[in-house]
Amino acid sequence: MKIRDFCLTSRYFQLNFLGLLLLLLLMQSCHYGVNNEAKSSEHGVSPMNTSFSIELRKIVLINGHAEQSAMSDPKSKIISQVWGSAEIADVNADGQQDAVLILTQNTGGSGTYYYLAVAIREGNNYQGTAVFLLGDRIQPQDIRIEDNRITVKFLDRLLSEPYSNLPTIPKEKLLIYDPKAKQLINVEQDFEGEADPSIMTLGMKTWYWEKTEYNNDSSHRPALPKVFSLKFEKNGNVTMSTDCNSMQGDYSVTNKQIEFSNIASTRMFCEGSQEQLFAGMLASVNAYFFTSKGQLVLELKYDSGSMIFR
């Protein structure tokens, strides 16, 4: 082969190789762009990229993290971030999956504050709602969601313990998401102060029988606390526990009138059980109301007395 022909052939292959290389680079660039666009779209609708208000300060999360300067000291940083992962559920019953998160915030001091937050799904966006303070330097353990009821379990300390001690005391908070007010409402389970009966519902928690008071000044109490319980489901079912058997049945509500029916029970025999007494009382219930102490009161027929649950 002549030198001139060889040079032309070599240049031809070089040009083809460069063209192929350029084509591969373009394809990779397109692939990266598509992936990037998809990731960007996914990133935009994540609850990890939502704005919340903590102590009247707007927090804008990006990938679950926010950092901003403190007003009192620009050199000091306020760091907010998502603890763990979001729990997904439809808490406002609009057919879209919302997110429940725990946020932590460190304002530059020794404290790390934990907040419960809800991000409401609105089409292709999440809308952050008001947060609820759980505590300082606690240890979250579990979040359970039933409809608009959110139960948070965590470890805390005794009031007398220093924050240098690890949290070891199990605690539980029950909160209800109010879609009208767009906020979380704390439901005190051992409450001695004021509650708001207008927002309380039968299905908001498991109710434990405390006592039954009759109009002749007599009363009955369970021999064991937090053993006799009622749990109301939205489908009209009610489950019950006693000091002997488990029970289930139906309930119907009209205004504030309530009636239990089709009660069935397991058939274990327990000597000294108060189960028959408890079941007989429920059979006589015809109305209910809530008190400002966070109690459920089931009124017995003929104005004879009341079963009190907390």
mmCIF file of C-alpha atoms in Angstrom:
data_model
loop_
_atom_site.group_PDB
_atom_site.id
_atom_site.type_symbol
_atom_site.label_atom_id
_atom_site.label_comp_id
_atom_site.label_asym_id
_atom_site.label_seq_id
_atom_site.Cartn_x
_atom_site.Cartn_y
_atom_site.Cartn_z
ATOM 1 C CA MET A 1 0.000 0.000 0.000
ATOM 2 C CA LYS A 2 1.250 3.447 -0.862
ATOM 3 C CA ILE A 3 2.057 5.839 1.980
ATOM 4 C CA ARG A 4 -0.566 8.312 0.743
ATOM 5 C CA ASP A 5 -3.294 5.647 0.679
ATOM 6 C CA PHE A 6 -2.298 4.440 4.143
ATOM 7 C CA CYS A 7 -2.558 7.978 5.545
ATOM 8 C CA LEU A 8 -5.978 8.465 3.995
ATOM 9 C CA THR A 9 -7.189 5.151 5.420
ATOM 10 C CA SER A 10 -5.866 5.998 8.907
ATOM 11 C CA ARG A 11 -7.535 9.408 8.840
ATOM 12 C CA TYR A 12 -10.799 7.766 7.779
ATOM 13 C CA PHE A 13 -10.729 5.424 10.784
ATOM 14 C CA GLN A 14 -9.782 8.267 13.119
ATOM 15 C CA LEU A 15 -12.753 10.322 11.939
ATOM 16 C CA ASN A 16 -15.119 7.366 12.341
ATOM 17 C CA PHE A 17 -13.762 6.644 15.831
ATOM 18 C CA LEU A 18 -14.149 10.289 16.872
ATOM 19 C CA GLY A 19 -17.699 10.309 15.491
ATOM 20 C CA LEU A 20 -18.558 7.149 17.414
ATOM 21 C CA LEU A 21 -17.043 8.572 20.596
ATOM 22 C CA LEU A 22 -19.002 11.820 20.158
ATOM 23 C CA LEU A 23 -22.215 9.827 19.628
ATOM 24 C CA LEU A 24 -21.618 7.819 22.818
ATOM 25 C CA LEU A 25 -20.993 11.004 24.786
ATOM 26 C CA LEU A 26 -24.220 12.545 23.468
ATOM 27 C CA MET A 27 -26.207 9.415 24.356
ATOM 28 C CA GLN A 28 -24.767 9.401 27.873
ATOM 29 C CA SER A 29 -25.585 13.082 28.243
ATOM 30 C CA CYS A 30 -29.192 12.492 27.174
ATOM 31 C CA HIS A 31 -29.489 9.530 29.529
ATOM 32 C CA TYR A 32 -28.096 11.609 32.397
ATOM 33 C CA GLY A 33 -30.465 14.467 31.571
ATOM 34 C CA VAL A 34 -33.532 12.212 31.556
ATOM 35 C CA ASN A 35 -32.489 10.592 34.820
ATOM 36 C CA ASN A 36 -31.749 13.963 36.346
ATOM 37 C CA GLU A 37 -35.139 15.303 35.254
ATOM 38 C CA ALA A 38 -36.882 12.264 36.753
ATOM 39 C CA LYS A 39 -34.940 12.620 39.986
ATOM 40 C CA SER A 40 -35.704 16.318 40.087
ATOM 41 C CA SER A 41 -39.406 15.618 39.600
ATOM 42 C CA GLU A 42 -39.344 12.958 42.313
ATOM 43 C CA HIS A 43 -37.362 15.290 44.558
ATOM 44 C CA GLY A 44 -39.990 17.985 44.154
ATOM 45 C CA VAL A 45 -42.923 15.906 45.480
ATOM 46 C CA SER A 46 -41.102 14.333 48.417
ATOM 47 C CA PRO A 47 -42.274 15.188 51.959
ATOM 48 C CA MET A 48 -38.568 15.648 52.656
ATOM 49 C CA ASN A 49 -38.846 18.913 50.651
ATOM 50 C CA THR A 50 -41.589 20.647 52.603
ATOM 51 C CA SER A 51 -41.865 23.890 54.568
ATOM 52 C CA PHE A 52 -42.879 23.874 58.237
ATOM 53 C CA SER A 53 -43.206 26.492 60.952
ATOM 54 C CA ILE A 54 -41.299 25.771 64.169
ATOM 55 C CA GLU A 55 -41.608 28.320 66.979
ATOM 56 C CA LEU A 56 -42.897 30.912 64.443
ATOM 57 C CA ARG A 57 -39.831 30.371 62.233
ATOM 58 C CA LYS A 58 -40.284 29.063 58.691
ATOM 59 C CA ILE A 59 -38.191 25.969 58.012
ATOM 60 C CA VAL A 60 -37.683 24.917 54.388
ATOM 61 C CA LEU A 61 -36.495 21.323 54.191
ATOM 62 C CA ILE A 62 -34.350 20.190 51.265
ATOM 63 C CA ASN A 63 -33.770 16.441 51.282
ATOM 64 C CA GLY A 64 -34.933 16.418 54.903
ATOM 65 C CA HIS A 65 -32.436 19.066 56.072
ATOM 66 C CA ALA A 66 -32.516 22.816 56.762
ATOM 67 C CA GLU A 67 -29.840 25.131 58.085
ATOM 68 C CA GLN A 68 -30.148 28.838 58.833
ATOM 69 C CA SER A 69 -28.484 31.502 60.937
ATOM 70 C CA ALA A 70 -29.887 32.392 64.340
ATOM 71 C CA MET A 71 -31.301 35.929 64.646
ATOM 72 C CA SER A 72 -29.455 36.592 67.905
ATOM 73 C CA ASP A 73 -26.092 35.366 66.587
ATOM 74 C CA PRO A 74 -25.527 35.084 62.819
ATOM 75 C CA LYS A 75 -22.546 32.786 63.472
ATOM 76 C CA SER A 76 -24.769 30.313 65.289
ATOM 77 C CA LYS A 77 -26.687 27.832 63.104
ATOM 78 C CA ILE A 78 -30.176 26.452 63.614
ATOM 79 C CA ILE A 79 -30.203 22.940 62.165
ATOM 80 C CA SER A 80 -33.511 21.178 61.473
ATOM 81 C CA GLN A 81 -33.828 17.731 59.948
ATOM 82 C CA VAL A 82 -36.085 14.715 59.617
ATOM 83 C CA TRP A 83 -35.525 11.933 62.134
ATOM 84 C CA GLY A 84 -35.860 8.478 60.593
ATOM 85 C CA SER A 85 -38.257 8.160 57.666
ATOM 86 C CA ALA A 86 -41.738 9.490 56.965
ATOM 87 C CA GLU A 87 -44.817 7.373 57.695
ATOM 88 C CA ILE A 88 -47.301 7.468 54.813
ATOM 89 C CA ALA A 89 -51.075 7.538 55.448
ATOM 90 C CA ASP A 90 -54.198 9.454 54.456
ATOM 91 C CA VAL A 91 -54.729 11.467 57.653
ATOM 92 C CA ASN A 92 -57.309 13.930 56.267
ATOM 93 C CA ALA A 93 -59.434 11.363 54.363
ATOM 94 C CA ASP A 94 -59.153 13.067 50.965
ATOM 95 C CA GLY A 95 -57.863 10.000 49.100
ATOM 96 C CA GLN A 96 -54.253 11.219 48.884
ATOM 97 C CA GLN A 97 -51.360 9.768 50.842
ATOM 98 C CA ASP A 98 -49.987 12.262 53.368
ATOM 99 C CA ALA A 99 -46.790 11.984 55.419
ATOM 100 C CA VAL A 100 -46.182 12.015 59.177
ATOM 101 C CA LEU A 101 -42.656 12.949 60.219
ATOM 102 C CA ILE A 102 -40.578 13.576 63.308
ATOM 103 C CA LEU A 103 -38.414 16.686 63.011
ATOM 104 C CA THR A 104 -35.429 17.501 65.187
ATOM 105 C CA GLN A 105 -34.073 20.988 65.750
ATOM 106 C CA ASN A 106 -30.863 22.159 67.369
ATOM 107 C CA THR A 107 -30.700 25.912 67.952
ATOM 108 C CA GLY A 108 -27.006 26.003 68.809
ATOM 109 C CA GLY A 109 -27.259 25.041 72.471
ATOM 110 C CA SER A 110 -27.171 21.637 74.132
ATOM 111 C CA GLY A 111 -30.849 20.844 73.491
ATOM 112 C CA THR A 112 -32.219 18.822 70.581
ATOM 113 C CA TYR A 113 -35.973 19.291 70.307
ATOM 114 C CA TYR A 114 -38.244 16.692 68.688
ATOM 115 C CA TYR A 115 -41.456 17.688 66.904
ATOM 116 C CA LEU A 116 -44.246 15.703 65.257
ATOM 117 C CA ALA A 117 -45.266 17.144 61.891
ATOM 118 C CA VAL A 118 -47.755 16.319 59.139
ATOM 119 C CA ALA A 119 -47.178 17.025 55.448
ATOM 120 C CA ILE A 120 -50.495 17.031 53.570
ATOM 121 C CA ARG A 121 -50.414 15.861 49.942
ATOM 122 C CA GLU A 122 -52.076 18.371 47.627
ATOM 123 C CA GLY A 123 -51.769 17.114 44.057
ATOM 124 C CA ASN A 124 -48.081 17.195 43.146
ATOM 125 C CA ASN A 125 -47.053 19.058 46.298
ATOM 126 C CA TYR A 126 -46.888 18.606 50.061
ATOM 127 C CA GLN A 127 -48.145 21.307 52.417
ATOM 128 C CA GLY A 128 -46.540 21.399 55.850
ATOM 129 C CA THR A 129 -48.797 21.981 58.869
ATOM 130 C CA ALA A 130 -48.137 23.243 62.392
ATOM 131 C CA VAL A 131 -45.800 21.015 64.393
ATOM 132 C CA PHE A 132 -46.223 19.569 67.905
ATOM 133 C CA LEU A 133 -43.367 19.512 70.427
ATOM 134 C CA LEU A 134 -42.701 16.010 71.784
ATOM 135 C CA GLY A 135 -39.742 16.840 74.020
ATOM 136 C CA ASP A 136 -36.056 17.665 74.408
ATOM 137 C CA ARG A 137 -33.446 14.946 73.826
ATOM 138 C CA ILE A 138 -35.981 12.124 73.802
ATOM 139 C CA GLN A 139 -35.614 8.839 71.899
ATOM 140 C CA PRO A 140 -38.459 8.182 69.405
ATOM 141 C CA GLN A 141 -39.415 4.549 68.978
ATOM 142 C CA ASP A 142 -42.598 4.115 66.942
ATOM 143 C CA ILE A 143 -45.376 5.941 65.076
ATOM 144 C CA ARG A 144 -48.770 4.305 64.562
ATOM 145 C CA ILE A 145 -51.477 5.881 62.400
ATOM 146 C CA GLU A 146 -55.189 4.987 62.384
ATOM 147 C CA ASP A 147 -57.223 7.350 60.216
ATOM 148 C CA ASN A 148 -56.490 10.804 61.700
ATOM 149 C CA ARG A 149 -55.185 9.417 65.013
ATOM 150 C CA ILE A 150 -51.407 9.382 65.423
ATOM 151 C CA THR A 151 -49.734 7.592 68.340
ATOM 152 C CA VAL A 152 -46.063 8.308 69.015
ATOM 153 C CA LYS A 153 -44.038 6.150 71.406
ATOM 154 C CA PHE A 154 -40.725 7.386 72.764
ATOM 155 C CA LEU A 155 -38.354 7.217 75.716
ATOM 156 C CA ASP A 156 -37.989 10.177 78.081
ATOM 157 C CA ARG A 157 -36.557 10.976 81.515
ATOM 158 C CA LEU A 158 -38.059 11.681 84.908
ATOM 159 C CA LEU A 159 -38.401 15.393 85.662
ATOM 160 C CA SER A 160 -35.784 14.969 88.387
ATOM 161 C CA GLU A 161 -33.213 13.446 85.995
ATOM 162 C CA PRO A 162 -30.514 15.511 84.263
ATOM 163 C CA TYR A 163 -30.445 15.586 80.460
ATOM 164 C CA SER A 164 -27.040 13.887 80.581
ATOM 165 C CA ASN A 165 -28.874 10.653 81.491
ATOM 166 C CA LEU A 166 -30.066 8.480 78.626
ATOM 167 C CA PRO A 167 -33.881 8.462 78.256
ATOM 168 C CA THR A 168 -35.338 5.210 79.633
ATOM 169 C CA ILE A 169 -38.940 6.032 80.640
ATOM 170 C CA PRO A 170 -41.520 4.812 78.047
ATOM 171 C CA LYS A 171 -44.059 7.471 77.092
ATOM 172 C CA GLU A 172 -46.836 7.744 74.553
ATOM 173 C CA LYS A 173 -48.586 10.669 72.912
ATOM 174 C CA LEU A 174 -51.914 10.441 71.107
ATOM 175 C CA LEU A 175 -52.663 13.226 68.642
ATOM 176 C CA ILE A 176 -55.525 13.848 66.253
ATOM 177 C CA TYR A 177 -55.068 15.696 62.974
ATOM 178 C CA ASP A 178 -57.857 18.267 62.543
ATOM 179 C CA PRO A 179 -58.262 18.888 58.769
ATOM 180 C CA LYS A 180 -60.288 22.070 59.285
ATOM 181 C CA ALA A 181 -57.762 23.745 61.583
ATOM 182 C CA LYS A 182 -54.869 21.992 59.775
ATOM 183 C CA GLN A 183 -53.156 21.214 63.036
ATOM 184 C CA LEU A 184 -52.408 18.416 65.488
ATOM 185 C CA ILE A 185 -54.491 18.214 68.660
ATOM 186 C CA ASN A 186 -53.031 16.500 71.699
ATOM 187 C CA VAL A 187 -55.348 14.046 73.454
ATOM 188 C CA GLU A 188 -54.275 13.560 77.052
ATOM 189 C CA GLN A 189 -54.837 9.931 78.055
ATOM 190 C CA ASP A 190 -54.469 10.494 81.805
ATOM 191 C CA PHE A 191 -55.858 13.982 81.859
ATOM 192 C CA GLU A 192 -57.042 15.831 84.978
ATOM 193 C CA GLY A 193 -57.399 19.292 83.434
ATOM 194 C CA GLU A 194 -59.518 20.709 80.648
ATOM 195 C CA ALA A 195 -60.296 18.874 77.408
ATOM 196 C CA ASP A 196 -62.496 19.905 74.484
ATOM 197 C CA PRO A 197 -65.467 17.483 74.255
ATOM 198 C CA SER A 198 -66.519 18.993 70.906
ATOM 199 C CA ILE A 199 -63.527 17.420 69.103
ATOM 200 C CA MET A 200 -63.523 14.083 70.942
ATOM 201 C CA THR A 201 -64.785 10.972 69.144
ATOM 202 C CA LEU A 202 -65.598 7.391 70.106
ATOM 203 C CA GLY A 203 -62.850 6.087 67.822
ATOM 204 C CA MET A 204 -60.106 8.429 69.023
ATOM 205 C CA LYS A 205 -58.530 5.888 71.391
ATOM 206 C CA THR A 206 -59.025 2.680 73.363
ATOM 207 C CA TRP A 207 -61.289 3.455 76.322
ATOM 208 C CA TYR A 208 -60.697 1.824 79.721
ATOM 209 C CA TRP A 209 -63.486 1.339 82.253
ATOM 210 C CA GLU A 210 -62.797 3.304 85.446
ATOM 211 C CA LYS A 211 -66.065 2.925 87.368
ATOM 212 C CA THR A 212 -69.836 2.802 87.178
ATOM 213 C CA GLU A 213 -71.837 5.127 89.402
ATOM 214 C CA TYR A 214 -75.536 4.518 90.107
ATOM 215 C CA ASN A 215 -78.094 7.107 91.113
ATOM 216 C CA ASN A 216 -78.666 5.285 94.430
ATOM 217 C CA ASP A 217 -75.084 6.226 95.406
ATOM 218 C CA SER A 218 -73.729 2.711 94.867
ATOM 219 C CA SER A 219 -70.864 2.038 92.457
ATOM 220 C CA HIS A 220 -68.754 -0.650 90.840
ATOM 221 C CA ARG A 221 -65.071 -0.476 89.943
ATOM 222 C CA PRO A 222 -62.857 -2.922 88.083
ATOM 223 C CA ALA A 223 -60.664 -4.958 90.398
ATOM 224 C CA LEU A 224 -57.762 -4.449 87.967
ATOM 225 C CA PRO A 225 -57.087 -1.108 86.227
ATOM 226 C CA LYS A 226 -56.873 -0.856 82.422
ATOM 227 C CA VAL A 227 -58.219 -4.375 81.852
ATOM 228 C CA PHE A 228 -61.823 -3.737 80.736
ATOM 229 C CA SER A 229 -61.707 -1.799 77.478
ATOM 230 C CA LEU A 230 -63.731 -0.677 74.469
ATOM 231 C CA LYS A 231 -62.345 0.108 71.023
ATOM 232 C CA PHE A 232 -64.753 1.564 68.457
ATOM 233 C CA GLU A 233 -64.078 1.025 64.754
ATOM 234 C CA LYS A 234 -65.414 3.194 61.929
ATOM 235 C CA ASN A 235 -67.213 0.235 60.331
ATOM 236 C CA GLY A 236 -69.583 -0.095 63.299
ATOM 237 C CA ASN A 237 -67.667 -2.876 65.042
ATOM 238 C CA VAL A 238 -66.571 -2.694 68.661
ATOM 239 C CA THR A 239 -63.961 -4.888 70.322
ATOM 240 C CA MET A 240 -63.812 -5.392 74.076
ATOM 241 C CA SER A 241 -61.416 -6.898 76.554
ATOM 242 C CA THR A 242 -62.315 -8.083 80.048
ATOM 243 C CA ASP A 243 -60.545 -9.786 82.942
ATOM 244 C CA CYS A 244 -61.378 -13.154 81.358
ATOM 245 C CA ASN A 245 -62.460 -13.176 77.701
ATOM 246 C CA SER A 246 -62.282 -11.087 74.565
ATOM 247 C CA MET A 247 -65.575 -9.827 73.174
ATOM 248 C CA GLN A 248 -66.746 -8.188 69.979
ATOM 249 C CA GLY A 249 -69.968 -6.900 68.531
ATOM 250 C CA ASP A 250 -71.690 -4.033 66.775
ATOM 251 C CA TYR A 251 -72.659 -0.534 67.814
ATOM 252 C CA SER A 252 -74.939 2.060 66.244
ATOM 253 C CA VAL A 253 -75.081 5.790 66.950
ATOM 254 C CA THR A 254 -77.881 8.284 66.331
ATOM 255 C CA ASN A 255 -77.006 11.753 67.563
ATOM 256 C CA LYS A 256 -75.826 10.959 71.099
ATOM 257 C CA GLN A 257 -77.810 7.743 71.402
ATOM 258 C CA ILE A 258 -75.770 4.530 71.264
ATOM 259 C CA GLU A 259 -76.733 0.872 71.265
ATOM 260 C CA PHE A 260 -74.593 -2.289 71.423
ATOM 261 C CA SER A 261 -75.748 -5.482 69.702
ATOM 262 C CA ASN A 262 -74.610 -8.936 68.523
ATOM 263 C CA ILE A 263 -72.085 -9.227 71.345
ATOM 264 C CA ALA A 264 -70.071 -12.443 71.130
ATOM 265 C CA SER A 265 -67.381 -13.698 73.482
ATOM 266 C CA THR A 266 -64.772 -16.387 73.864
ATOM 267 C CA ARG A 267 -65.864 -18.968 76.430
ATOM 268 C CA MET A 268 -63.090 -19.214 78.988
ATOM 269 C CA PHE A 269 -64.231 -19.579 82.607
ATOM 270 C CA CYS A 270 -62.483 -17.357 85.160
ATOM 271 C CA GLU A 271 -63.435 -17.598 88.807
ATOM 272 C CA GLY A 272 -64.188 -14.217 90.372
ATOM 273 C CA SER A 273 -64.403 -12.476 86.975
ATOM 274 C CA GLN A 274 -66.358 -9.224 86.622
ATOM 275 C CA GLU A 275 -67.071 -9.958 82.977
ATOM 276 C CA GLN A 276 -70.808 -10.677 83.369
ATOM 277 C CA LEU A 277 -71.229 -7.487 85.379
ATOM 278 C CA PHE A 278 -69.446 -5.475 82.676
ATOM 279 C CA ALA A 279 -71.435 -7.070 79.834
ATOM 280 C CA GLY A 280 -74.717 -6.467 81.661
ATOM 281 C CA MET A 281 -73.918 -2.785 82.041
ATOM 282 C CA LEU A 282 -73.138 -2.431 78.329
ATOM 283 C CA ALA A 283 -76.462 -4.056 77.467
ATOM 284 C CA SER A 284 -78.192 -1.246 79.394
ATOM 285 C CA VAL A 285 -76.334 1.650 77.717
ATOM 286 C CA ASN A 286 -78.455 4.042 75.643
ATOM 287 C CA ALA A 287 -76.477 7.335 75.359
ATOM 288 C CA TYR A 288 -72.997 8.790 75.626
ATOM 289 C CA PHE A 289 -71.132 12.073 76.057
ATOM 290 C CA PHE A 290 -67.598 13.335 76.717
ATOM 291 C CA THR A 291 -66.345 15.411 79.637
ATOM 292 C CA SER A 292 -63.799 18.210 79.953
ATOM 293 C CA LYS A 293 -61.611 15.737 81.849
ATOM 294 C CA GLY A 294 -61.195 13.641 78.700
ATOM 295 C CA GLN A 295 -63.661 10.960 79.800
ATOM 296 C CA LEU A 296 -66.238 8.953 77.851
ATOM 297 C CA VAL A 297 -69.488 8.543 79.810
ATOM 298 C CA LEU A 298 -71.977 5.827 78.787
ATOM 299 C CA GLU A 299 -75.358 6.537 80.306
ATOM 300 C CA LEU A 300 -77.502 3.602 81.418
ATOM 301 C CA LYS A 301 -81.212 3.251 80.615
ATOM 302 C CA TYR A 302 -83.888 4.763 82.818
ATOM 303 C CA ASP A 303 -81.368 7.327 84.096
ATOM 304 C CA SER A 304 -80.097 4.663 86.498
ATOM 305 C CA GLY A 305 -76.382 5.456 86.321
ATOM 306 C CA SER A 306 -73.270 5.975 84.186
ATOM 307 C CA MET A 307 -70.245 3.951 83.075
ATOM 308 C CA ILE A 308 -67.135 6.139 83.048
ATOM 309 C CA PHE A 309 -64.189 5.394 80.759
ATOM 310 C CA ARG A 310 -60.887 7.175 80.259
#
